[in-house]
Short mmCIF file of C-alpha atoms in Angstrom, two decimals:
data_model
loop_
_atom_site.label_atom_id
_atom_site.label_comp_id
_atom_site.label_asym_id
_atom_site.label_seq_id
_atom_site.Cartn_x
_atom_site.Cartn_y
_atom_site.Cartn_z
CA MET A 168 -30.10 8.14 -5.09
CA THR A 169 -33.23 5.98 -4.74
CA SER A 170 -33.39 2.82 -6.87
CA GLN A 171 -35.98 3.91 -8.84
CA ALA A 172 -33.67 6.96 -10.24
CA LEU A 173 -31.07 4.32 -10.70
CA CYS A 174 -33.78 2.81 -13.00
CA ARG A 175 -34.19 5.75 -15.20
CA ARG A 176 -30.62 6.49 -15.86
CA PRO A 177 -26.90 5.23 -14.96
CA PHE A 178 -25.62 6.54 -11.80
CA THR A 179 -22.42 8.36 -13.07
CA PHE A 180 -19.17 8.68 -11.40
CA GLY A 181 -16.52 11.13 -12.15
CA PHE A 182 -12.97 10.24 -11.48
CA VAL A 183 -10.60 13.49 -11.02
CA LEU A 184 -7.27 12.21 -11.90
CA PHE A 185 -4.18 14.21 -10.53
CA PRO A 186 -0.58 13.68 -11.92
CA ASN A 187 1.34 10.54 -10.47
CA PHE A 188 -1.90 9.28 -9.27
CA ALA A 189 -1.59 5.60 -8.36
CA MET A 190 -2.74 3.01 -10.87
CA LEU A 191 -3.90 0.26 -8.17
CA SER A 192 -5.80 2.68 -6.67
CA PHE A 193 -7.81 3.75 -9.53
CA SER A 194 -8.43 0.30 -10.89
CA SER A 195 -9.98 -0.76 -7.73
CA VAL A 196 -12.42 1.91 -7.88
CA ILE A 197 -13.41 1.58 -11.51
CA GLU A 198 -13.35 -1.99 -12.24
CA PRO A 199 -16.09 -2.91 -9.93
CA LEU A 200 -18.56 -0.53 -11.99
CA ARG A 201 -17.60 -2.23 -15.20
CA ILE A 202 -18.16 -5.90 -13.75
CA ALA A 203 -21.47 -4.66 -12.36
CA ASN A 204 -22.91 -3.43 -15.78
CA ARG A 205 -21.78 -6.56 -17.33
CA LEU A 206 -23.01 -9.08 -14.52
CA SER A 207 -26.34 -7.25 -14.55
CA ASP A 208 -26.59 -6.93 -18.17
CA LYS A 209 -27.99 -3.33 -17.62
CA HIS A 210 -26.11 -0.06 -17.81
CA ILE A 211 -26.31 0.54 -13.93
CA TYR A 212 -23.15 2.75 -13.81
CA HIS A 213 -21.69 5.23 -16.10
CA TRP A 214 -18.13 6.97 -15.43
CA GLU A 215 -16.17 9.90 -16.81
CA LEU A 216 -12.20 10.85 -16.37
CA LEU A 217 -11.57 14.57 -15.82
CA SER A 218 -8.58 16.54 -14.89
CA LEU A 219 -8.28 20.18 -13.45
CA ASP A 220 -7.00 21.41 -16.55
CA ASP A 221 -9.09 19.03 -19.14
CA GLN A 222 -5.45 17.94 -20.43
CA PRO A 223 -4.25 14.35 -20.37
CA VAL A 224 -2.87 13.12 -17.07
CA GLU A 225 0.07 10.43 -16.29
CA ALA A 226 -0.18 7.89 -13.67
CA SER A 227 2.85 7.16 -11.52
CA ASN A 228 3.58 4.23 -13.71
CA GLY A 229 3.86 6.35 -16.97
CA LEU A 230 0.54 5.52 -18.55
CA SER A 231 -1.45 8.63 -19.74
CA PHE A 232 -5.05 8.74 -19.45
CA THR A 233 -7.25 11.66 -21.46
CA PRO A 234 -10.49 13.00 -19.75
CA GLY A 235 -13.49 12.68 -21.63
CA LEU A 236 -15.43 15.24 -19.75
CA GLN A 237 -14.68 18.76 -18.94
CA MET A 238 -14.40 20.09 -15.58
CA ASP A 239 -17.34 22.66 -16.05
CA ARG A 240 -19.62 19.63 -16.69
CA TRP A 241 -19.25 18.26 -13.28
CA ARG A 242 -22.93 18.91 -12.57
CA ASP A 243 -23.72 16.15 -14.92
CA LEU A 244 -22.17 13.87 -12.51
CA ASP A 245 -23.56 11.93 -9.25
CA ALA A 246 -20.35 11.32 -7.33
CA ILE A 247 -16.85 12.68 -7.56
CA ILE A 248 -14.07 10.85 -6.72
CA LEU A 249 -10.60 12.29 -6.33
CA VAL A 250 -7.47 9.87 -7.38
CA ALA A 251 -3.97 10.92 -6.30
CA GLY A 252 -0.74 9.62 -5.36
CA ILE A 253 2.79 10.93 -5.11
CA GLY A 254 2.98 14.72 -4.58
CA THR A 255 -0.42 15.43 -3.40
CA SER A 256 0.51 17.52 -0.44
CA LEU A 257 2.34 20.08 -2.77
CA ILE A 258 -0.93 20.76 -4.44
CA ALA A 259 -2.37 24.40 -3.29
CA ASP A 260 -4.99 25.29 -5.82
CA GLN A 261 -7.32 27.28 -4.07
CA ARG A 262 -9.92 27.26 -7.07
CA LEU A 263 -9.80 23.30 -6.44
CA PHE A 264 -10.52 23.57 -2.88
CA LYS A 265 -13.60 26.26 -3.45
CA TRP A 266 -14.91 23.52 -5.79
CA LEU A 267 -14.67 20.77 -3.56
CA ARG A 268 -16.32 22.80 -0.86
CA ASP A 269 -19.25 23.86 -3.11
CA ILE A 270 -19.58 19.79 -4.13
CA ALA A 271 -19.60 18.85 -0.41
CA ARG A 272 -22.51 21.49 0.37
CA GLY A 273 -24.75 19.58 -2.04
CA GLU A 274 -26.17 15.95 -2.17
CA ARG A 275 -23.40 14.53 -4.58
CA LEU A 276 -20.99 12.02 -3.17
CA LEU A 277 -17.58 13.20 -2.87
CA GLY A 278 -14.65 10.84 -2.55
CA SER A 279 -10.94 10.10 -2.47
CA THR A 280 -8.76 7.44 -2.75
CA SER A 281 -4.99 6.96 -1.18
CA THR A 282 -3.62 10.36 -0.68
CA ALA A 283 -6.34 12.44 -1.93
CA SER A 284 -7.84 12.66 1.50
CA ILE A 285 -5.32 15.22 1.57
CA LEU A 286 -7.09 17.36 -0.90
CA LEU A 287 -10.28 17.28 0.84
CA ALA A 288 -8.77 17.98 4.27
CA LYS A 289 -7.16 21.15 2.57
CA ALA A 290 -10.55 22.21 1.49
CA GLY A 291 -11.96 22.01 4.97
CA VAL A 292 -14.65 19.27 3.91
CA LEU A 293 -13.59 16.69 6.29
CA LYS A 294 -14.20 18.44 9.51
CA ASN A 295 -16.61 16.48 11.91
CA LYS A 296 -15.98 13.62 9.31
CA ARG A 297 -14.40 10.31 10.09
CA CYS A 298 -11.88 9.91 7.39
CA THR A 299 -9.09 7.65 6.21
CA ILE A 300 -6.01 7.48 4.18
CA HIS A 301 -3.30 5.14 3.12
CA TRP A 302 -1.39 4.18 6.54
CA GLU A 303 1.99 5.84 5.44
CA ASP A 304 0.17 9.19 5.55
CA GLN A 305 -2.17 8.55 8.41
CA VAL A 306 -0.06 10.23 11.06
CA ASN A 307 0.96 13.17 8.72
CA LEU A 308 -2.53 13.95 7.99
CA GLN A 309 -3.39 13.87 11.68
CA GLU A 310 -0.27 15.84 12.57
CA GLU A 311 -1.31 18.55 10.00
CA TYR A 312 -4.85 18.69 10.57
CA PRO A 313 -5.40 17.74 14.48
CA GLU A 314 -9.09 18.60 14.23
CA LEU A 315 -9.79 15.69 11.69
CA ILE A 316 -11.08 12.40 12.93
CA VAL A 317 -8.38 10.32 11.20
CA THR A 318 -9.14 6.24 11.40
CA HIS A 319 -7.10 3.38 10.49
CA GLU A 320 -9.91 1.94 8.25
CA LEU A 321 -9.85 0.46 4.87
CA PHE A 322 -12.57 3.02 4.00
CA GLU A 323 -15.19 5.57 5.56
CA ILE A 324 -18.22 6.63 4.47
CA SER A 325 -19.64 9.52 6.49
CA ASP A 326 -22.88 11.17 5.00
CA ASN A 327 -21.92 12.44 1.40
CA ILE A 328 -18.10 11.86 2.07
CA MET A 329 -16.24 8.76 1.33
CA THR A 330 -12.50 8.33 1.76
CA CYS A 331 -10.44 5.42 1.12
CA SER A 332 -7.08 4.24 2.17
CA GLY A 333 -5.75 3.40 -1.49
CA GLY A 334 -4.76 0.28 -3.18
CA THR A 335 -7.18 -2.78 -3.23
CA ALA A 336 -9.17 -1.21 -0.43
CA GLY A 337 -10.93 1.00 -3.03
CA LEU A 338 -12.52 -2.26 -4.22
CA ASP A 339 -14.14 -2.98 -0.84
CA MET A 340 -15.29 0.55 -0.66
CA MET A 341 -17.10 0.50 -3.94
CA LEU A 342 -18.33 -2.95 -3.11
CA SER A 343 -19.85 -1.51 -0.09
CA LEU A 344 -21.39 1.28 -2.10
CA ILE A 345 -22.80 -1.18 -4.64
CA GLU A 346 -24.21 -3.27 -1.96
CA ARG A 347 -26.07 -0.24 -0.48
CA GLN A 348 -27.44 0.64 -4.00
CA GLN A 349 -28.07 -2.80 -5.71
CA GLY A 350 -28.07 -5.40 -3.17
CA ASN A 351 -25.57 -8.16 -1.57
CA ARG A 352 -25.98 -10.48 -4.29
CA LEU A 353 -24.43 -8.35 -7.15
CA ALA A 354 -21.78 -7.04 -4.71
CA LYS A 355 -20.55 -10.62 -3.93
CA SER A 356 -20.80 -11.72 -7.38
CA ILE A 357 -18.54 -8.82 -8.34
CA ALA A 358 -16.24 -9.79 -5.66
CA GLU A 359 -15.90 -13.22 -6.99
CA GLN A 360 -15.04 -12.05 -10.56
CA CYS A 361 -12.09 -9.95 -8.82
CA ILE A 362 -10.93 -13.30 -7.33
CA HIS A 363 -11.77 -11.14 -4.03
CA PRO A 364 -13.35 -14.27 -2.02
CA THR A 365 -14.20 -12.15 1.10
CA ILE A 366 -15.66 -8.32 0.84
CA ARG A 367 -13.59 -6.69 3.60
CA PRO A 368 -15.29 -4.62 6.02
CA ALA A 369 -14.34 -0.99 6.79
CA HIS A 370 -12.67 -1.83 9.99
CA ASP A 371 -10.35 -4.52 8.76
CA GLN A 372 -6.41 -3.75 8.91
CA GLN A 373 -4.58 -1.89 6.40
CA ARG A 374 -0.95 -3.39 7.23
CA MET A 375 0.23 -6.77 7.88
CA SER A 376 1.30 -7.10 11.58
CA ILE A 377 4.65 -6.26 12.72
CA GLU A 378 5.66 -10.27 12.80
CA GLU A 379 4.44 -10.72 9.41
CA SER A 380 6.15 -7.82 8.03
CA LEU A 381 9.37 -7.99 9.74
CA GLY A 382 9.53 -11.97 10.03
CA ILE A 383 9.67 -11.42 13.73
CA HIS A 384 8.87 -14.71 15.79
CA SER A 385 9.52 -13.08 19.22
CA PRO A 386 6.38 -11.55 20.88
CA ALA A 387 8.54 -9.41 22.92
CA LEU A 388 10.40 -7.90 20.22
CA ALA A 389 7.28 -7.40 18.09
CA ARG A 390 5.66 -5.57 21.09
CA ALA A 391 8.53 -3.35 21.68
CA ILE A 392 8.67 -2.21 18.27
CA GLU A 393 5.02 -1.46 18.67
CA ILE A 394 5.61 0.59 21.60
CA MET A 395 8.40 2.31 19.68
CA GLN A 396 5.87 3.16 16.93
CA SER A 397 3.09 4.50 19.08
CA HIS A 398 5.77 6.69 21.22
CA ILE A 399 7.47 8.68 18.39
CA GLU A 400 6.55 12.25 19.89
CA ASP A 401 7.05 11.14 23.26
CA PRO A 402 9.89 8.70 23.48
CA VAL A 403 10.09 6.00 25.91
CA ASN A 404 13.39 4.87 27.22
CA CYS A 405 14.74 1.40 26.81
CA GLU A 406 14.42 0.56 29.94
CA SER A 407 10.78 1.12 30.31
CA ILE A 408 10.35 -0.67 27.17
CA ALA A 409 11.73 -3.60 28.49
CA ALA A 410 9.74 -3.46 31.57
CA MET A 411 6.48 -2.79 29.20
CA VAL A 412 7.30 -6.22 27.51
CA ASN A 413 8.37 -8.17 30.99
CA ILE A 414 11.83 -8.74 29.95
CA SER A 415 15.04 -7.27 31.04
CA ASN A 416 16.87 -4.67 29.30
CA ARG A 417 19.86 -7.13 28.62
CA GLN A 418 17.33 -9.54 26.94
CA LEU A 419 15.96 -6.44 24.85
CA GLN A 420 19.56 -5.58 23.68
CA ARG A 421 19.97 -9.27 22.60
CA LEU A 422 16.71 -9.41 20.60
CA PHE A 423 17.66 -6.56 18.57
CA LYS A 424 20.94 -7.50 18.16
CA HIS A 425 20.13 -10.93 16.81
CA LYS A 426 17.39 -9.62 14.58
CA PHE A 427 18.71 -6.19 13.44
CA ASP A 428 22.31 -6.32 14.48
CA LEU A 429 21.31 -2.74 16.20
CA THR A 430 20.61 -1.58 19.60
CA PRO A 431 17.39 -0.78 20.45
CA ALA A 432 18.17 2.78 20.92
CA THR A 433 19.46 3.02 17.37
CA TYR A 434 16.61 1.16 15.78
CA TYR A 435 14.08 3.59 17.70
CA LEU A 436 16.05 6.46 16.43
CA LYS A 437 15.71 5.14 12.88
CA ILE A 438 11.85 4.89 13.31
CA ARG A 439 11.60 8.61 14.45
CA LEU A 440 14.02 10.10 11.70
CA LYS A 441 11.94 8.13 8.99
CA HIS A 442 8.75 9.57 10.35
CA GLY A 443 10.52 12.99 10.41
CA ASP A 444 11.60 12.47 6.76
CA ASN A 445 7.71 11.64 5.83
CA LEU A 446 6.68 14.69 7.44
CA LEU A 447 9.34 17.03 5.69
CA SER A 448 8.47 15.42 2.28
CA LYS A 449 4.79 15.09 2.39
CA THR A 450 3.51 17.91 4.66
CA SER A 451 4.06 21.67 5.11
CA MET A 452 4.77 21.46 8.75
CA SER A 453 7.82 23.77 9.90
CA ILE A 454 10.90 22.12 10.73
CA LEU A 455 10.54 23.04 14.31
CA ASP A 456 7.02 21.08 14.26
CA VAL A 457 8.67 18.29 12.85
CA SER A 458 11.37 17.90 15.25
CA THR A 459 8.77 18.31 17.97
CA ALA A 460 6.76 15.58 16.33
CA THR A 461 9.46 13.30 16.21
CA GLY A 462 10.38 13.56 19.81
CA PHE A 463 13.48 15.92 19.53
CA SER A 464 14.03 18.33 22.13
CA SER A 465 15.43 21.16 19.55
CA THR A 466 15.87 21.56 15.94
CA SER A 467 19.54 21.75 15.92
CA HIS A 468 19.38 18.09 17.67
CA PHE A 469 16.78 16.49 14.98
CA SER A 470 18.93 18.59 12.22
CA LYS A 471 22.00 16.70 13.31
CA CYS A 472 20.59 13.16 13.49
CA TYR A 473 18.79 13.78 10.53
CA ARG A 474 22.08 14.75 8.63
CA LYS A 475 23.88 11.62 9.98
CA TYR A 476 21.20 9.31 8.87
CA TYR A 477 20.47 10.84 5.69
CA GLY A 478 23.42 13.05 4.65
CA MET A 479 21.44 16.29 4.22
CA LEU A 480 19.84 18.84 6.47
CA PRO A 481 16.35 18.91 7.00
CA ARG A 482 15.92 22.24 4.71
CA GLU A 483 17.83 20.60 2.05
CA ARG A 484 15.44 17.82 1.89
CA ARG A 485 12.33 20.28 1.65
CA LYS A 486 14.18 21.95 -1.05
CA GLN A 487 14.68 18.63 -2.73
CA VAL A 488 11.03 17.81 -2.44
CA ALA A 489 10.03 21.40 -3.73
CA THR A 490 12.12 21.02 -6.89
CA GLY A 491 10.82 17.41 -7.40
#
């Protein structure tokens, strides 16, 4: 939309809320609009809340929100952003997916934050588009939709499709959009109001470094864990990992024992099993595909290791997720 059009009427966002949506993701995408209006002393932006059944929606923290616009009024909107959280992978509403495809074919902005990228993927609107999602779900999304271009960016804006990794990254995405529409000065002023001294570019990292998150001071140990995390489907033996980080296998054993009181092999197995649990609970992949994606030679071996670690079989975990 041109700047002239923005002067005629507010650019209107519709935030479609899904049950158990993440409050931080929602706040990060809606608050910059309110602040933009206040700082500019103009009604530049307007927003409405929507839900699939036009009924109140409860966030994951228990707070309930009542939609102010009915879904059949979506043509009044200039941009539509899906806001989701836990349980998004279980949504299978074909009417929703058709609706998203209809929107994507037009000129409206269509976006998502956090796990709502899964819904855009299910609708088929992310094909040939760069997209992102919360780091916890990146591998899951790529596994289930191998044709997608899933990145590690904080956010992606590709033509009329916007995807965001969630959390405070929504603030950076909206500041980027506001900068495009209203200029750099207003975007920076909004960032300052949010005590956000630097507007992060899309390519900033989503996660802390391994050293920061695990409190590791050994570069060799951090690199070894990084290798394990990047070789889940095709596990590397510990002797090879030691060689890759230029230490002996005995040194590798000592590092893991000192930091985690585990052998490298046990630590590696935990990484693979946690990834398997993530796939079981957040995707529709078959147990066979999950076992392959986590580097196990058979479903029986995967099931045996999974049961030993989690106390239940993979199929029992699937049933647990399905029943809530």
